Amino acid sequence: MKAMRDEAEKHNYQAEVNRMMKLIINSLYRNKEIFLRELISNASDALDKIRFMSLTDPEVLASTPDLKVLIKPDKENHALHIIDTGIGMTRDDLVKNLGTIAKSGTSEFLDKMEEGDENVSSDLIGQFGVGFYSSFLVADTVVVTSKHND
């Protein structure tokens, strides 16, 4: 795992993501434990996407037909691994979705949070694509490893 991490491509966040990180850490989440729910939800979404694709293209499940989410604690390295057999992300997907705020809904959500809009409920977090960033509530470093069929 360490060798893979050392050889991996690394990316810094763009300014708008830094803005979101400050909001998340300072106001969006009241309980740090919420990060686990958000990451499991993302994994579940990845399973739903590949399951849906398999309806028209059964070959997408050829390499990993067993759809599952695994949670593996690593006490020795103080790490928690959330592993799913879902659709995965291409390199471009990773850069676009994790390094930038690609969706206007997320940007709108941030604007409303900064304005102190009381109508923005934390229950809507998952609808705006900011759940992944909650992992930074409990970690200084987040490693994303992904496999995609393309």
PDB file of N, CA, C and O in Angstrom, residues 10 14 26 29 33 37 41 45 49 58 62 71 77 82 84 93-94 100 102 114 121 125 127 129 132 134 138 150:
ATOM      1  N   LYS A  10      -0.441  12.917  -7.324  1.00  0.00           N
ATOM      2  CA  LYS A  10      -0.967  13.736  -6.232  1.00  0.00           C
ATOM      3  C   LYS A  10      -1.479  15.051  -6.787  1.00  0.00           C
ATOM      4  O   LYS A  10      -0.902  15.610  -7.699  1.00  0.00           O
ATOM      5  N   GLN A  14      -8.214  23.048  -5.609  1.00  0.00           N
ATOM      6  CA  GLN A  14      -8.356  24.390  -6.122  1.00  0.00           C
ATOM      7  C   GLN A  14      -8.944  25.287  -5.029  1.00  0.00           C
ATOM      8  O   GLN A  14      -9.453  24.813  -4.025  1.00  0.00           O
ATOM      9  N   ASN A  26     -15.683  24.196   9.930  1.00  0.00           N
ATOM     10  CA  ASN A  26     -16.169  25.185  10.886  1.00  0.00           C
ATOM     11  C   ASN A  26     -17.663  25.173  11.138  1.00  0.00           C
ATOM     12  O   ASN A  26     -18.106  25.632  12.182  1.00  0.00           O
ATOM     13  N   TYR A  29     -20.657  20.309   9.660  1.00  0.00           N
ATOM     14  CA  TYR A  29     -20.871  19.093  10.421  1.00  0.00           C
ATOM     15  C   TYR A  29     -20.707  19.372  11.907  1.00  0.00           C
ATOM     16  O   TYR A  29     -19.700  19.906  12.332  1.00  0.00           O
ATOM     17  N   GLU A  33     -18.260  12.140  13.540  1.00  0.00           N
ATOM     18  CA  GLU A  33     -18.574  10.781  13.124  1.00  0.00           C
ATOM     19  C   GLU A  33     -19.378  10.727  11.834  1.00  0.00           C
ATOM     20  O   GLU A  33     -19.475   9.678  11.200  1.00  0.00           O
ATOM     21  N   ARG A  37     -20.748   7.908   7.724  1.00  0.00           N
ATOM     22  CA  ARG A  37     -22.021   7.798   7.004  1.00  0.00           C
ATOM     23  C   ARG A  37     -21.873   8.319   5.586  1.00  0.00           C
ATOM     24  O   ARG A  37     -22.372   7.727   4.632  1.00  0.00           O
ATOM     25  N   SER A  41     -22.242   6.129   2.223  1.00  0.00           N
ATOM     26  CA  SER A  41     -23.248   6.560   1.258  1.00  0.00           C
ATOM     27  C   SER A  41     -22.644   6.687  -0.141  1.00  0.00           C
ATOM     28  O   SER A  41     -23.250   6.266  -1.133  1.00  0.00           O
ATOM     29  N   ASP A  45     -23.646   4.508  -3.435  1.00  0.00           N
ATOM     30  CA  ASP A  45     -23.971   5.128  -4.726  1.00  0.00           C
ATOM     31  C   ASP A  45     -23.167   4.491  -5.857  1.00  0.00           C
ATOM     32  O   ASP A  45     -23.684   4.272  -6.956  1.00  0.00           O
ATOM     33  N   LYS A  49     -24.681   2.618  -9.151  1.00  0.00           N
ATOM     34  CA  LYS A  49     -24.342   3.005 -10.530  1.00  0.00           C
ATOM     35  C   LYS A  49     -23.911   1.809 -11.362  1.00  0.00           C
ATOM     36  O   LYS A  49     -24.344   1.658 -12.501  1.00  0.00           O
ATOM     37  N   PRO A  58     -24.091  -6.393 -19.030  1.00  0.00           N
ATOM     38  CA  PRO A  58     -23.708  -7.314 -17.961  1.00  0.00           C
ATOM     39  C   PRO A  58     -22.195  -7.478 -17.802  1.00  0.00           C
ATOM     40  O   PRO A  58     -21.723  -7.865 -16.732  1.00  0.00           O
ATOM     41  N   ALA A  62     -18.271  -8.312 -14.850  1.00  0.00           N
ATOM     42  CA  ALA A  62     -17.493  -9.524 -15.124  1.00  0.00           C
ATOM     43  C   ALA A  62     -16.304  -9.687 -14.178  1.00  0.00           C
ATOM     44  O   ALA A  62     -16.052 -10.779 -13.668  1.00  0.00           O
ATOM     45  N   ILE A  71     -15.580  -2.218   5.405  1.00  0.00           N
ATOM     46  CA  ILE A  71     -14.979  -1.222   6.293  1.00  0.00           C
ATOM     47  C   ILE A  71     -13.883  -1.944   7.060  1.00  0.00           C
ATOM     48  O   ILE A  71     -14.161  -2.881   7.811  1.00  0.00           O
ATOM     49  N   ASN A  77      -1.707   1.524  11.578  1.00  0.00           N
ATOM     50  CA  ASN A  77      -1.407   2.717  10.781  1.00  0.00           C
ATOM     51  C   ASN A  77      -2.384   3.858  11.031  1.00  0.00           C
ATOM     52  O   ASN A  77      -2.371   4.859  10.313  1.00  0.00           O
ATOM     53  N   ILE A  82     -12.372   2.318   3.501  1.00  0.00           N
ATOM     54  CA  ILE A  82     -13.726   2.095   3.014  1.00  0.00           C
ATOM     55  C   ILE A  82     -13.545   1.587   1.594  1.00  0.00           C
ATOM     56  O   ILE A  82     -13.060   2.308   0.724  1.00  0.00           O
ATOM     57  N   ASP A  84     -15.218  -0.389  -1.785  1.00  0.00           N
ATOM     58  CA  ASP A  84     -16.437  -0.848  -2.442  1.00  0.00           C
ATOM     59  C   ASP A  84     -16.085  -1.447  -3.795  1.00  0.00           C
ATOM     60  O   ASP A  84     -15.013  -1.198  -4.335  1.00  0.00           O
ATOM     61  N   ASP A  93     -12.285  11.572 -13.744  1.00  0.00           N
ATOM     62  CA  ASP A  93     -13.362  11.669 -12.743  1.00  0.00           C
ATOM     63  C   ASP A  93     -12.806  12.117 -11.397  1.00  0.00           C
ATOM     64  O   ASP A  93     -13.394  12.966 -10.723  1.00  0.00           O
ATOM     65  N   LEU A  94     -11.686  11.505 -10.999  1.00  0.00           N
ATOM     66  CA  LEU A  94     -11.079  11.847  -9.712  1.00  0.00           C
ATOM     67  C   LEU A  94     -10.690  13.313  -9.654  1.00  0.00           C
ATOM     68  O   LEU A  94     -10.988  14.007  -8.679  1.00  0.00           O
ATOM     69  N   THR A 100     -12.238  19.707  -7.601  1.00  0.00           N
ATOM     70  CA  THR A 100     -12.959  20.936  -7.948  1.00  0.00           C
ATOM     71  C   THR A 100     -14.407  20.790  -7.518  1.00  0.00           C
ATOM     72  O   THR A 100     -14.880  19.694  -7.270  1.00  0.00           O
ATOM     73  N   ALA A 102     -17.459  20.751  -9.154  1.00  0.00           N
ATOM     74  CA  ALA A 102     -17.893  20.662 -10.541  1.00  0.00           C
ATOM     75  C   ALA A 102     -19.360  21.019 -10.730  1.00  0.00           C
ATOM     76  O   ALA A 102     -19.751  21.505 -11.770  1.00  0.00           O
ATOM     77  N   GLU A 114     -22.330  30.247   3.388  1.00  0.00           N
ATOM     78  CA  GLU A 114     -21.540  31.420   3.758  1.00  0.00           C
ATOM     79  C   GLU A 114     -22.426  32.602   4.108  1.00  0.00           C
ATOM     80  O   GLU A 114     -22.078  33.418   4.951  1.00  0.00           O
ATOM     81  N   SER A 121     -30.465  22.975   5.144  1.00  0.00           N
ATOM     82  CA  SER A 121     -30.436  21.949   6.186  1.00  0.00           C
ATOM     83  C   SER A 121     -29.251  21.022   5.991  1.00  0.00           C
ATOM     84  O   SER A 121     -28.915  20.651   4.882  1.00  0.00           O
ATOM     85  N   ILE A 125     -26.932  17.626   2.790  1.00  0.00           N
ATOM     86  CA  ILE A 125     -25.512  17.572   2.441  1.00  0.00           C
ATOM     87  C   ILE A 125     -25.250  16.607   1.299  1.00  0.00           C
ATOM     88  O   ILE A 125     -24.600  16.944   0.328  1.00  0.00           O
ATOM     89  N   GLN A 127     -26.983  15.629  -1.086  1.00  0.00           N
ATOM     90  CA  GLN A 127     -27.525  16.040  -2.373  1.00  0.00           C
ATOM     91  C   GLN A 127     -26.623  17.034  -3.087  1.00  0.00           C
ATOM     92  O   GLN A 127     -26.815  17.314  -4.253  1.00  0.00           O
ATOM     93  N   GLY A 129     -23.097  16.853  -3.046  1.00  0.00           N
ATOM     94  CA  GLY A 129     -21.805  16.302  -3.381  1.00  0.00           C
ATOM     95  C   GLY A 129     -20.649  16.751  -2.507  1.00  0.00           C
ATOM     96  O   GLY A 129     -19.515  16.793  -2.955  1.00  0.00           O
ATOM     97  N   PHE A 132     -17.817  13.658   0.663  1.00  0.00           N
ATOM     98  CA  PHE A 132     -16.435  13.175   0.666  1.00  0.00           C
ATOM     99  C   PHE A 132     -15.538  14.045   1.535  1.00  0.00           C
ATOM    100  O   PHE A 132     -14.680  13.549   2.263  1.00  0.00           O
ATOM    101  N   SER A 134     -16.084  15.529   4.185  1.00  0.00           N
ATOM    102  CA  SER A 134     -16.245  15.347   5.628  1.00  0.00           C
ATOM    103  C   SER A 134     -15.147  14.465   6.208  1.00  0.00           C
ATOM    104  O   SER A 134     -14.873  14.515   7.401  1.00  0.00           O
ATOM    105  N   VAL A 138     -11.688  14.159  10.353  1.00  0.00           N
ATOM    106  CA  VAL A 138     -10.994  13.193  11.196  1.00  0.00           C
ATOM    107  C   VAL A 138      -9.621  12.790  10.662  1.00  0.00           C
ATOM    108  O   VAL A 138      -8.918  12.008  11.293  1.00  0.00           O
ATOM    109  N   ASP A 150     -13.018   1.438 -17.609  1.00  0.00           N
ATOM    110  CA  ASP A 150     -12.532   2.095 -18.839  1.00  0.00           C
ATOM    111  C   ASP A 150     -11.043   2.209 -18.835  1.00  0.00           C
ATOM    112  O   ASP A 150     -10.276   2.683 -18.253  1.00  0.00           O
TER     113      ASP A 150
END
